[in-house]
Amino acid sequence: MGIRGELLTLETMSTLEIANLLNMADQFAKGKQWKSERDVVVANLFFEPSTRTRYSFEVAQKLLGLHVLSFSEENSSVQKGESLLDTVKTFEAIGADLLVIRHPENEYYQQIKDKLSIPIINGGDGSGHHPTQSLLDLLTIQQEFNSFQGLNIVIVGDLRHSRVARSNADVLTRLGANVKIAGPYDWMTGFADKYEHVELDSFLPDADVVMLLRIQHERHDGSMSWSKESYHHEYGLTIGREMKMKQTGIILHPAPVNRGVELASELVECSKSRIFKQMKNGVAVRKAVMQRAITGGQLND
Ligand code: CP
């Protein structure tokens, strides 16, 4: 049993709780206003680079009236050898009520969560999980189709190294979607035994959602056998492939995007793309997640 309001992975969250969180996020996306009635200090501890997650959390925190501490690893005592545990205990001691953490180690939270009395919101752990990204992807899909039941969703690319794919494949299946995977077979470790591997070209006409992934070069061991051009040709969403999609199909990508690799540059803002809508929804989702953390697990209207 974790601290009420923490969010480490969606795996332990029921589909009812996910639905409630998405409904709250949707209200925020539609302009709902909510501010914390008490002083809340939140520390954003990012041990890996981030643009969207870090700054959409910060925008959401400021709009909820929270006091924000932005931590920079390069200018902190991590440089003097301080452990993750001592860093988070320090923020708790100086008054943080909530921690948002991104860290390169899978399940970094296992080594600290039982030693803290304040909740952690996971902003991404190695190739493990990225629950708020998953929630913003779910919100974007829900806004489009109202339901997940029976949707054909294909996740394309470097699934093995992707925390986004891991979070999404599991939760989308639980919510009733048909999840397929596509891309180089040796990038499917951990997925190929659970999800059907399809040929992108033949599946595209049936796909409601095409979820593209960045090649996670930072997690490869240097044995990348694909040039950008050959990957784009074999597995990327080219203009020709986009034309095979059904009219109502949508394109998602967690970003950052490598234009001309996972998808043609011209498709980043095409009529089927929801890539910037995902980012906008990130603020609404993070407001809902932080409201839940501040109110000890409750979602207040
Ligand atoms: N999608 C995502 O997590 O982006 P950042 O790495 O920029 O936060």
PDB file of C-alpha atoms and ligand atoms in Angstrom:
ATOM      1  CA  MET A   1       0.000   0.000   0.000  1.00  0.00           C
ATOM      2  CA  GLY A   2       1.628   3.220  -1.176  1.00  0.00           C
ATOM      3  CA  ILE A   3       1.185   6.800  -0.011  1.00  0.00           C
ATOM      4  CA  ARG A   4      -2.239   8.121  -1.006  1.00  0.00           C
ATOM      5  CA  GLY A   5      -2.063  10.155  -4.184  1.00  0.00           C
ATOM      6  CA  GLU A   6       1.292   8.812  -5.381  1.00  0.00           C
ATOM      7  CA  LEU A   7       1.560   7.782  -9.039  1.00  0.00           C
ATOM      8  CA  LEU A   8       4.388   5.376  -9.863  1.00  0.00           C
ATOM      9  CA  THR A   9       2.825   3.246 -12.618  1.00  0.00           C
ATOM     10  CA  LEU A  10      -0.684   2.714 -13.984  1.00  0.00           C
ATOM     11  CA  GLU A  11      -0.299  -1.050 -13.446  1.00  0.00           C
ATOM     12  CA  THR A  12      -1.664  -0.856  -9.923  1.00  0.00           C
ATOM     13  CA  MET A  13      -4.485   1.553 -10.778  1.00  0.00           C
ATOM     14  CA  SER A  14      -7.947   0.162 -11.506  1.00  0.00           C
ATOM     15  CA  THR A  15      -9.678   0.999 -14.784  1.00  0.00           C
ATOM     16  CA  LEU A  16     -12.314   2.870 -12.742  1.00  0.00           C
ATOM     17  CA  GLU A  17      -9.667   5.061 -11.144  1.00  0.00           C
ATOM     18  CA  ILE A  18      -8.075   5.673 -14.551  1.00  0.00           C
ATOM     19  CA  ALA A  19     -11.476   6.659 -15.959  1.00  0.00           C
ATOM     20  CA  ASN A  20     -12.040   9.084 -13.048  1.00  0.00           C
ATOM     21  CA  LEU A  21      -8.614  10.632 -13.576  1.00  0.00           C
ATOM     22  CA  LEU A  22      -9.249  11.026 -17.313  1.00  0.00           C
ATOM     23  CA  ASN A  23     -12.610  12.655 -16.673  1.00  0.00           C
ATOM     24  CA  MET A  24     -11.003  15.127 -14.273  1.00  0.00           C
ATOM     25  CA  ALA A  25      -8.232  15.823 -16.809  1.00  0.00           C
ATOM     26  CA  ASP A  26     -10.854  16.361 -19.505  1.00  0.00           C
ATOM     27  CA  GLN A  27     -12.563  18.944 -17.271  1.00  0.00           C
ATOM     28  CA  PHE A  28      -9.236  20.736 -16.868  1.00  0.00           C
ATOM     29  CA  ALA A  29      -8.723  20.565 -20.643  1.00  0.00           C
ATOM     30  CA  LYS A  30     -12.137  22.248 -21.038  1.00  0.00           C
ATOM     31  CA  GLY A  31     -11.185  25.122 -18.732  1.00  0.00           C
ATOM     32  CA  LYS A  32     -11.964  23.886 -15.219  1.00  0.00           C
ATOM     33  CA  GLN A  33     -10.284  26.049 -12.572  1.00  0.00           C
ATOM     34  CA  TRP A  34      -8.994  24.638  -9.291  1.00  0.00           C
ATOM     35  CA  LYS A  35      -6.435  25.991  -6.857  1.00  0.00           C
ATOM     36  CA  SER A  36      -4.985  24.416  -3.767  1.00  0.00           C
ATOM     37  CA  GLU A  37      -6.467  25.999  -0.616  1.00  0.00           C
ATOM     38  CA  ARG A  38      -3.283  25.325   1.354  1.00  0.00           C
ATOM     39  CA  ASP A  39       0.360  26.100   0.665  1.00  0.00           C
ATOM     40  CA  VAL A  40       1.854  23.171  -1.236  1.00  0.00           C
ATOM     41  CA  VAL A  41       5.532  22.956  -2.143  1.00  0.00           C
ATOM     42  CA  VAL A  42       6.367  20.653  -5.054  1.00  0.00           C
ATOM     43  CA  ALA A  43       9.895  19.719  -6.121  1.00  0.00           C
ATOM     44  CA  ASN A  44      10.579  18.718  -9.725  1.00  0.00           C
ATOM     45  CA  LEU A  45      13.611  16.401  -9.681  1.00  0.00           C
ATOM     46  CA  PHE A  46      14.637  15.575 -13.245  1.00  0.00           C
ATOM     47  CA  PHE A  47      17.750  13.389 -13.512  1.00  0.00           C
ATOM     48  CA  GLU A  48      17.221  13.006 -17.284  1.00  0.00           C
ATOM     49  CA  PRO A  49      16.566  15.640 -19.949  1.00  0.00           C
ATOM     50  CA  SER A  50      12.946  16.664 -20.534  1.00  0.00           C
ATOM     51  CA  THR A  51      11.064  19.441 -22.272  1.00  0.00           C
ATOM     52  CA  ARG A  52       7.384  18.417 -22.330  1.00  0.00           C
ATOM     53  CA  THR A  53       7.079  16.554 -19.033  1.00  0.00           C
ATOM     54  CA  ARG A  54       9.123  18.998 -16.989  1.00  0.00           C
ATOM     55  CA  TYR A  55       7.574  22.195 -18.288  1.00  0.00           C
ATOM     56  CA  SER A  56       3.992  20.962 -18.549  1.00  0.00           C
ATOM     57  CA  PHE A  57       4.256  19.878 -14.902  1.00  0.00           C
ATOM     58  CA  GLU A  58       5.618  23.342 -14.079  1.00  0.00           C
ATOM     59  CA  VAL A  59       2.842  25.148 -15.979  1.00  0.00           C
ATOM     60  CA  ALA A  60       0.222  22.953 -14.288  1.00  0.00           C
ATOM     61  CA  GLN A  61       1.786  23.536 -10.859  1.00  0.00           C
ATOM     62  CA  LYS A  62       1.810  27.301 -11.295  1.00  0.00           C
ATOM     63  CA  LEU A  63      -1.806  27.326 -12.503  1.00  0.00           C
ATOM     64  CA  LEU A  64      -2.823  25.243  -9.447  1.00  0.00           C
ATOM     65  CA  GLY A  65      -1.150  27.823  -7.197  1.00  0.00           C
ATOM     66  CA  LEU A  66       1.653  25.540  -5.967  1.00  0.00           C
ATOM     67  CA  HIS A  67       5.150  26.645  -4.898  1.00  0.00           C
ATOM     68  CA  VAL A  68       7.613  25.100  -7.359  1.00  0.00           C
ATOM     69  CA  LEU A  69      11.207  24.039  -6.682  1.00  0.00           C
ATOM     70  CA  SER A  70      13.104  23.271  -9.872  1.00  0.00           C
ATOM     71  CA  PHE A  71      16.089  21.050  -9.259  1.00  0.00           C
ATOM     72  CA  SER A  72      19.083  20.893 -11.554  1.00  0.00           C
ATOM     73  CA  GLU A  73      21.288  17.848 -11.121  1.00  0.00           C
ATOM     74  CA  GLU A  74      24.359  19.653 -12.527  1.00  0.00           C
ATOM     75  CA  ASN A  75      24.155  22.350  -9.846  1.00  0.00           C
ATOM     76  CA  SER A  76      23.210  20.087  -6.958  1.00  0.00           C
ATOM     77  CA  SER A  77      25.125  18.023  -4.432  1.00  0.00           C
ATOM     78  CA  VAL A  78      24.577  14.964  -6.627  1.00  0.00           C
ATOM     79  CA  GLN A  79      27.853  16.204  -8.134  1.00  0.00           C
ATOM     80  CA  LYS A  80      29.465  15.595  -4.718  1.00  0.00           C
ATOM     81  CA  GLY A  81      28.185  12.024  -4.600  1.00  0.00           C
ATOM     82  CA  GLU A  82      24.859  12.503  -2.798  1.00  0.00           C
ATOM     83  CA  SER A  83      22.564   9.495  -3.232  1.00  0.00           C
ATOM     84  CA  LEU A  84      19.037   9.647  -4.633  1.00  0.00           C
ATOM     85  CA  LEU A  85      17.687   8.757  -1.192  1.00  0.00           C
ATOM     86  CA  ASP A  86      19.535  11.612   0.498  1.00  0.00           C
ATOM     87  CA  THR A  87      18.470  14.061  -2.215  1.00  0.00           C
ATOM     88  CA  VAL A  88      14.770  13.218  -1.852  1.00  0.00           C
ATOM     89  CA  LYS A  89      15.010  13.120   1.972  1.00  0.00           C
ATOM     90  CA  THR A  90      16.547  16.603   1.802  1.00  0.00           C
ATOM     91  CA  PHE A  91      13.604  17.945  -0.200  1.00  0.00           C
ATOM     92  CA  GLU A  92      11.196  16.348   2.258  1.00  0.00           C
ATOM     93  CA  ALA A  93      13.098  17.860   5.200  1.00  0.00           C
ATOM     94  CA  ILE A  94      13.031  21.391   3.776  1.00  0.00           C
ATOM     95  CA  GLY A  95       9.286  21.259   3.257  1.00  0.00           C
ATOM     96  CA  ALA A  96       8.389  19.656  -0.080  1.00  0.00           C
ATOM     97  CA  ASP A  97       4.882  18.159   0.024  1.00  0.00           C
ATOM     98  CA  LEU A  98       5.160  16.357  -3.296  1.00  0.00           C
ATOM     99  CA  LEU A  99       7.964  15.122  -5.567  1.00  0.00           C
ATOM    100  CA  VAL A 100       7.877  14.787  -9.351  1.00  0.00           C
ATOM    101  CA  ILE A 101      10.824  12.595 -10.374  1.00  0.00           C
ATOM    102  CA  ARG A 102      12.320  11.480 -13.680  1.00  0.00           C
ATOM    103  CA  HIS A 103      15.264   9.122 -13.382  1.00  0.00           C
ATOM    104  CA  PRO A 104      17.240   6.892 -15.805  1.00  0.00           C
ATOM    105  CA  GLU A 105      16.986   3.810 -13.562  1.00  0.00           C
ATOM    106  CA  ASN A 106      13.998   1.451 -13.997  1.00  0.00           C
ATOM    107  CA  GLU A 107      11.820   1.519 -10.857  1.00  0.00           C
ATOM    108  CA  TYR A 108      14.131   4.011  -9.096  1.00  0.00           C
ATOM    109  CA  TYR A 109      11.183   4.613  -6.749  1.00  0.00           C
ATOM    110  CA  GLN A 110      11.508   1.166  -5.113  1.00  0.00           C
ATOM    111  CA  GLN A 111      14.638   2.324  -3.245  1.00  0.00           C
ATOM    112  CA  ILE A 112      13.039   5.506  -1.836  1.00  0.00           C
ATOM    113  CA  LYS A 113       9.259   5.258  -1.601  1.00  0.00           C
ATOM    114  CA  ASP A 114       9.065   3.471   1.764  1.00  0.00           C
ATOM    115  CA  LYS A 115      11.492   5.953   3.312  1.00  0.00           C
ATOM    116  CA  LEU A 116       9.363   9.003   2.477  1.00  0.00           C
ATOM    117  CA  SER A 117       6.087  10.257   3.899  1.00  0.00           C
ATOM    118  CA  ILE A 118       5.270  12.435   0.860  1.00  0.00           C
ATOM    119  CA  PRO A 119       3.953  11.160  -2.491  1.00  0.00           C
ATOM    120  CA  ILE A 120       6.048  10.666  -5.631  1.00  0.00           C
ATOM    121  CA  ILE A 121       4.692  11.267  -9.115  1.00  0.00           C
ATOM    122  CA  ASN A 122       6.771   9.325 -11.612  1.00  0.00           C
ATOM    123  CA  GLY A 123       7.841  11.487 -14.567  1.00  0.00           C
ATOM    124  CA  GLY A 124       9.490   8.475 -16.258  1.00  0.00           C
ATOM    125  CA  ASP A 125      11.808   5.707 -15.010  1.00  0.00           C
ATOM    126  CA  GLY A 126      14.389   4.366 -17.463  1.00  0.00           C
ATOM    127  CA  SER A 127      12.648   2.051 -19.921  1.00  0.00           C
ATOM    128  CA  GLY A 128      10.075   1.232 -17.229  1.00  0.00           C
ATOM    129  CA  HIS A 129       6.995   3.450 -17.084  1.00  0.00           C
ATOM    130  CA  HIS A 130       5.775   6.943 -17.915  1.00  0.00           C
ATOM    131  CA  PRO A 131       2.301   7.076 -16.377  1.00  0.00           C
ATOM    132  CA  THR A 132       1.472  10.744 -17.036  1.00  0.00           C
ATOM    133  CA  GLN A 133       2.474  10.370 -20.712  1.00  0.00           C
ATOM    134  CA  SER A 134       0.221   7.357 -20.886  1.00  0.00           C
ATOM    135  CA  LEU A 135      -2.676   9.277 -19.328  1.00  0.00           C
ATOM    136  CA  LEU A 136      -2.290  12.163 -21.769  1.00  0.00           C
ATOM    137  CA  ASP A 137      -2.241   9.674 -24.661  1.00  0.00           C
ATOM    138  CA  LEU A 138      -5.406   8.078 -23.252  1.00  0.00           C
ATOM    139  CA  LEU A 139      -7.085  11.468 -22.883  1.00  0.00           C
ATOM    140  CA  THR A 140      -6.241  12.342 -26.499  1.00  0.00           C
ATOM    141  CA  ILE A 141      -7.712   9.030 -27.713  1.00  0.00           C
ATOM    142  CA  GLN A 142     -10.795   9.378 -25.495  1.00  0.00           C
ATOM    143  CA  GLN A 143     -11.485  12.896 -26.786  1.00  0.00           C
ATOM    144  CA  GLU A 144     -11.403  11.500 -30.319  1.00  0.00           C
ATOM    145  CA  PHE A 145     -13.328   8.226 -29.972  1.00  0.00           C
ATOM    146  CA  ASN A 146     -15.150   8.521 -26.578  1.00  0.00           C
ATOM    147  CA  SER A 147     -14.274   4.896 -25.763  1.00  0.00           C
ATOM    148  CA  PHE A 148     -11.291   2.537 -26.022  1.00  0.00           C
ATOM    149  CA  GLN A 149     -13.406  -0.567 -26.561  1.00  0.00           C
ATOM    150  CA  GLY A 150     -12.556  -2.299 -29.838  1.00  0.00           C
ATOM    151  CA  LEU A 151     -10.160   0.386 -31.104  1.00  0.00           C
ATOM    152  CA  ASN A 152      -7.342  -0.912 -33.307  1.00  0.00           C
ATOM    153  CA  ILE A 153      -4.110   0.593 -32.032  1.00  0.00           C
ATOM    154  CA  VAL A 154      -0.668  -0.105 -33.453  1.00  0.00           C
ATOM    155  CA  ILE A 155       2.468   0.891 -31.543  1.00  0.00           C
ATOM    156  CA  VAL A 156       5.361   1.269 -33.972  1.00  0.00           C
ATOM    157  CA  GLY A 157       9.120   1.273 -33.483  1.00  0.00           C
ATOM    158  CA  ASP A 158      11.508   0.914 -30.588  1.00  0.00           C
ATOM    159  CA  LEU A 159       9.143  -0.685 -28.082  1.00  0.00           C
ATOM    160  CA  ARG A 160      11.875  -2.529 -26.208  1.00  0.00           C
ATOM    161  CA  HIS A 161      13.466   0.672 -24.931  1.00  0.00           C
ATOM    162  CA  SER A 162      10.274   2.694 -24.562  1.00  0.00           C
ATOM    163  CA  ARG A 163       8.682   3.408 -21.196  1.00  0.00           C
ATOM    164  CA  VAL A 164       5.773   5.010 -23.075  1.00  0.00           C
ATOM    165  CA  ALA A 165       5.051   1.782 -25.005  1.00  0.00           C
ATOM    166  CA  ARG A 166       5.185  -0.318 -21.842  1.00  0.00           C
ATOM    167  CA  SER A 167       2.700   1.909 -19.996  1.00  0.00           C
ATOM    168  CA  ASN A 168       0.374   2.274 -22.987  1.00  0.00           C
ATOM    169  CA  ALA A 169       0.217  -1.303 -24.283  1.00  0.00           C
ATOM    170  CA  ASP A 170      -0.868  -2.643 -20.906  1.00  0.00           C
ATOM    171  CA  VAL A 171      -3.429   0.003 -20.020  1.00  0.00           C
ATOM    172  CA  LEU A 172      -4.974   0.194 -23.510  1.00  0.00           C
ATOM    173  CA  THR A 173      -5.471  -3.583 -23.484  1.00  0.00           C
ATOM    174  CA  ARG A 174      -7.118  -3.386 -20.054  1.00  0.00           C
ATOM    175  CA  LEU A 175      -9.432  -0.673 -21.386  1.00  0.00           C
ATOM    176  CA  GLY A 176     -10.584  -2.919 -24.255  1.00  0.00           C
ATOM    177  CA  ALA A 177      -8.439  -1.808 -27.214  1.00  0.00           C
ATOM    178  CA  ASN A 178      -6.829  -4.252 -29.675  1.00  0.00           C
ATOM    179  CA  VAL A 179      -3.123  -3.452 -29.340  1.00  0.00           C
ATOM    180  CA  LYS A 180      -0.742  -4.562 -32.121  1.00  0.00           C
ATOM    181  CA  ILE A 181       2.970  -3.921 -32.501  1.00  0.00           C
ATOM    182  CA  ALA A 182       5.064  -3.145 -35.585  1.00  0.00           C
ATOM    183  CA  GLY A 183       8.704  -2.448 -36.302  1.00  0.00           C
ATOM    184  CA  PRO A 184      12.004  -4.354 -36.264  1.00  0.00           C
ATOM    185  CA  TYR A 185      11.337  -7.677 -34.542  1.00  0.00           C
ATOM    186  CA  ASP A 186      14.470  -7.480 -32.376  1.00  0.00           C
ATOM    187  CA  TRP A 187      13.042  -4.273 -30.812  1.00  0.00           C
ATOM    188  CA  MET A 188       9.990  -6.172 -29.526  1.00  0.00           C
ATOM    189  CA  THR A 189      11.617  -7.885 -26.531  1.00  0.00           C
ATOM    190  CA  GLY A 190       9.076  -7.957 -23.709  1.00  0.00           C
ATOM    191  CA  PHE A 191       6.185  -7.342 -26.134  1.00  0.00           C
ATOM    192  CA  ALA A 192       6.324 -10.060 -28.816  1.00  0.00           C
ATOM    193  CA  ASP A 193       4.970 -12.726 -26.449  1.00  0.00           C
ATOM    194  CA  LYS A 194       1.984 -10.576 -25.435  1.00  0.00           C
ATOM    195  CA  TYR A 195       0.961  -8.625 -28.556  1.00  0.00           C
ATOM    196  CA  GLU A 196       0.541  -9.576 -32.227  1.00  0.00           C
ATOM    197  CA  HIS A 197       3.356  -8.296 -34.451  1.00  0.00           C
ATOM    198  CA  VAL A 198       1.860  -6.913 -37.680  1.00  0.00           C
ATOM    199  CA  GLU A 199       3.135  -5.546 -40.981  1.00  0.00           C
ATOM    200  CA  LEU A 200       2.521  -1.818 -40.838  1.00  0.00           C
ATOM    201  CA  ASP A 201       1.485  -1.540 -44.497  1.00  0.00           C
ATOM    202  CA  SER A 202      -1.205  -4.183 -44.197  1.00  0.00           C
ATOM    203  CA  PHE A 203      -2.510  -3.009 -40.784  1.00  0.00           C
ATOM    204  CA  LEU A 204      -2.724   0.734 -41.533  1.00  0.00           C
ATOM    205  CA  PRO A 205      -6.135   0.627 -43.291  1.00  0.00           C
ATOM    206  CA  ASP A 206      -7.626  -0.886 -40.090  1.00  0.00           C
ATOM    207  CA  ALA A 207      -5.799   1.288 -37.566  1.00  0.00           C
ATOM    208  CA  ASP A 208      -7.747   3.834 -35.515  1.00  0.00           C
ATOM    209  CA  VAL A 209      -4.576   4.997 -33.754  1.00  0.00           C
ATOM    210  CA  VAL A 210      -1.007   4.840 -35.055  1.00  0.00           C
ATOM    211  CA  MET A 211       1.287   5.419 -32.107  1.00  0.00           C
ATOM    212  CA  LEU A 212       4.847   6.167 -33.245  1.00  0.00           C
ATOM    213  CA  LEU A 213       7.917   5.979 -31.018  1.00  0.00           C
ATOM    214  CA  ARG A 214      11.277   7.693 -31.138  1.00  0.00           C
ATOM    215  CA  ILE A 215      14.303   5.419 -31.539  1.00  0.00           C
ATOM    216  CA  GLN A 216      15.759   5.571 -28.015  1.00  0.00           C
ATOM    217  CA  HIS A 217      19.416   5.860 -29.071  1.00  0.00           C
ATOM    218  CA  GLU A 218      20.474   6.603 -25.491  1.00  0.00           C
ATOM    219  CA  ARG A 219      19.320   3.114 -24.438  1.00  0.00           C
ATOM    220  CA  HIS A 220      20.875   1.213 -27.363  1.00  0.00           C
ATOM    221  CA  ASP A 221      24.214  -0.498 -26.831  1.00  0.00           C
ATOM    222  CA  GLY A 222      25.804   0.939 -29.972  1.00  0.00           C
ATOM    223  CA  SER A 223      24.683  -1.872 -32.258  1.00  0.00           C
ATOM    224  CA  MET A 224      22.041   0.146 -34.149  1.00  0.00           C
ATOM    225  CA  SER A 225      21.879  -1.377 -37.613  1.00  0.00           C
ATOM    226  CA  TRP A 226      19.451   1.110 -39.164  1.00  0.00           C
ATOM    227  CA  SER A 227      20.345   4.348 -40.892  1.00  0.00           C
ATOM    228  CA  LYS A 228      17.705   7.092 -40.521  1.00  0.00           C
ATOM    229  CA  GLU A 229      16.778   6.721 -44.186  1.00  0.00           C
ATOM    230  CA  SER A 230      16.473   2.931 -44.140  1.00  0.00           C
ATOM    231  CA  TYR A 231      14.392   2.978 -40.924  1.00  0.00           C
ATOM    232  CA  HIS A 232      12.057   5.599 -42.406  1.00  0.00           C
ATOM    233  CA  HIS A 233      11.699   3.570 -45.585  1.00  0.00           C
ATOM    234  CA  GLU A 234      10.971   0.272 -43.767  1.00  0.00           C
ATOM    235  CA  TYR A 235       8.982   1.343 -40.710  1.00  0.00           C
ATOM    236  CA  GLY A 236       8.437   5.102 -40.750  1.00  0.00           C
ATOM    237  CA  LEU A 237       5.096   6.761 -41.461  1.00  0.00           C
ATOM    238  CA  THR A 238       5.803   8.038 -44.944  1.00  0.00           C
ATOM    239  CA  ILE A 239       3.356  10.229 -46.861  1.00  0.00           C
ATOM    240  CA  GLY A 240       2.399   7.150 -48.898  1.00  0.00           C
ATOM    241  CA  ARG A 241       1.640   5.142 -45.755  1.00  0.00           C
ATOM    242  CA  GLU A 242      -0.393   7.984 -44.210  1.00  0.00           C
ATOM    243  CA  MET A 243      -2.614   7.840 -47.303  1.00  0.00           C
ATOM    244  CA  LYS A 244      -3.398   4.194 -46.495  1.00  0.00           C
ATOM    245  CA  MET A 245      -4.870   5.194 -43.111  1.00  0.00           C
ATOM    246  CA  LYS A 246      -8.614   5.459 -42.729  1.00  0.00           C
ATOM    247  CA  GLN A 247     -10.124   8.952 -42.730  1.00  0.00           C
ATOM    248  CA  THR A 248     -10.848   8.854 -38.994  1.00  0.00           C
ATOM    249  CA  GLY A 249      -7.453   7.428 -38.000  1.00  0.00           C
ATOM    250  CA  ILE A 250      -5.136   9.524 -35.847  1.00  0.00           C
ATOM    251  CA  ILE A 251      -1.364   9.728 -35.388  1.00  0.00           C
ATOM    252  CA  LEU A 252       0.199   9.978 -31.936  1.00  0.00           C
ATOM    253  CA  HIS A 253       3.852  10.411 -30.948  1.00  0.00           C
ATOM    254  CA  PRO A 254       5.060  11.204 -27.401  1.00  0.00           C
ATOM    255  CA  ALA A 255       7.829  13.436 -28.830  1.00  0.00           C
ATOM    256  CA  PRO A 256      10.521  14.578 -29.177  1.00  0.00           C
ATOM    257  CA  VAL A 257      10.002  13.745 -32.849  1.00  0.00           C
ATOM    258  CA  ASN A 258      12.813  12.885 -35.220  1.00  0.00           C
ATOM    259  CA  ARG A 259      11.353  14.348 -38.377  1.00  0.00           C
ATOM    260  CA  GLY A 260      12.043  12.186 -41.409  1.00  0.00           C
ATOM    261  CA  VAL A 261      12.699   9.102 -39.277  1.00  0.00           C
ATOM    262  CA  GLU A 262       9.579   7.909 -37.401  1.00  0.00           C
ATOM    263  CA  LEU A 263       7.397  10.030 -39.650  1.00  0.00           C
ATOM    264  CA  ALA A 264       7.740  12.379 -42.600  1.00  0.00           C
ATOM    265  CA  SER A 265       8.296  15.968 -41.517  1.00  0.00           C
ATOM    266  CA  GLU A 266       5.163  17.073 -43.428  1.00  0.00           C
ATOM    267  CA  LEU A 267       3.018  14.740 -41.285  1.00  0.00           C
ATOM    268  CA  VAL A 268       3.928  16.255 -37.903  1.00  0.00           C
ATOM    269  CA  GLU A 269       1.096  18.790 -38.251  1.00  0.00           C
ATOM    270  CA  CYS A 270      -1.095  16.990 -40.806  1.00  0.00           C
ATOM    271  CA  SER A 271      -4.862  16.673 -40.274  1.00  0.00           C
ATOM    272  CA  LYS A 272      -4.504  13.228 -38.685  1.00  0.00           C
ATOM    273  CA  SER A 273      -1.722  14.234 -36.309  1.00  0.00           C
ATOM    274  CA  ARG A 274      -2.607  14.885 -32.664  1.00  0.00           C
ATOM    275  CA  ILE A 275       1.016  15.373 -31.580  1.00  0.00           C
ATOM    276  CA  PHE A 276       0.649  18.958 -30.334  1.00  0.00           C
ATOM    277  CA  LYS A 277      -2.775  18.158 -28.858  1.00  0.00           C
ATOM    278  CA  GLN A 278      -1.056  15.448 -26.795  1.00  0.00           C
ATOM    279  CA  MET A 279       1.338  18.068 -25.415  1.00  0.00           C
ATOM    280  CA  LYS A 280      -1.527  20.447 -24.592  1.00  0.00           C
ATOM    281  CA  ASN A 281      -3.386  17.611 -22.870  1.00  0.00           C
ATOM    282  CA  GLY A 282      -0.234  17.010 -20.825  1.00  0.00           C
ATOM    283  CA  VAL A 283      -0.961  20.126 -18.763  1.00  0.00           C
ATOM    284  CA  ALA A 284      -4.555  19.031 -18.057  1.00  0.00           C
ATOM    285  CA  VAL A 285      -3.516  15.512 -17.107  1.00  0.00           C
ATOM    286  CA  ARG A 286      -0.773  16.740 -14.792  1.00  0.00           C
ATOM    287  CA  LYS A 287      -3.206  19.124 -13.106  1.00  0.00           C
ATOM    288  CA  ALA A 288      -5.531  16.189 -12.407  1.00  0.00           C
ATOM    289  CA  VAL A 289      -2.691  13.989 -11.153  1.00  0.00           C
ATOM    290  CA  MET A 290      -1.399  16.702  -8.819  1.00  0.00           C
ATOM    291  CA  GLN A 291      -4.847  17.579  -7.542  1.00  0.00           C
ATOM    292  CA  ARG A 292      -5.244  13.896  -6.674  1.00  0.00           C
ATOM    293  CA  ALA A 293      -1.875  13.911  -4.884  1.00  0.00           C
ATOM    294  CA  ILE A 294      -2.638  17.103  -2.934  1.00  0.00           C
ATOM    295  CA  THR A 295      -6.067  15.898  -1.826  1.00  0.00           C
ATOM    296  CA  GLY A 296      -4.756  12.488  -0.757  1.00  0.00           C
ATOM    297  CA  GLY A 297      -6.263  10.508  -3.582  1.00  0.00           C
ATOM    298  CA  GLN A 298      -9.546  12.389  -3.925  1.00  0.00           C
ATOM    299  CA  LEU A 299     -10.657  14.072  -7.149  1.00  0.00           C
ATOM    300  CA  ASN A 300     -12.744  17.101  -6.216  1.00  0.00           C
ATOM    301  CA  ASP A 301     -15.202  18.809  -8.550  1.00  0.00           C
TER     302      ASP A 301
HETATM  303  N1   CP B   1       7.238  12.812 -24.072  1.00  0.00           N
HETATM  304  C1   CP B   1       8.145  13.190 -23.166  1.00  0.00           C
HETATM  305  O1   CP B   1       8.258  12.610 -22.085  1.00  0.00           O
HETATM  306  O2   CP B   1       8.887  14.276 -23.552  1.00  0.00           O
HETATM  307  P1   CP B   1      10.077  14.884 -22.701  1.00  0.00           P
HETATM  308  O3   CP B   1      11.165  13.849 -22.639  1.00  0.00           O
HETATM  309  O4   CP B   1      10.505  16.131 -23.453  1.00  0.00           O
HETATM  310  O5   CP B   1       9.560  15.201 -21.324  1.00  0.00           O
END
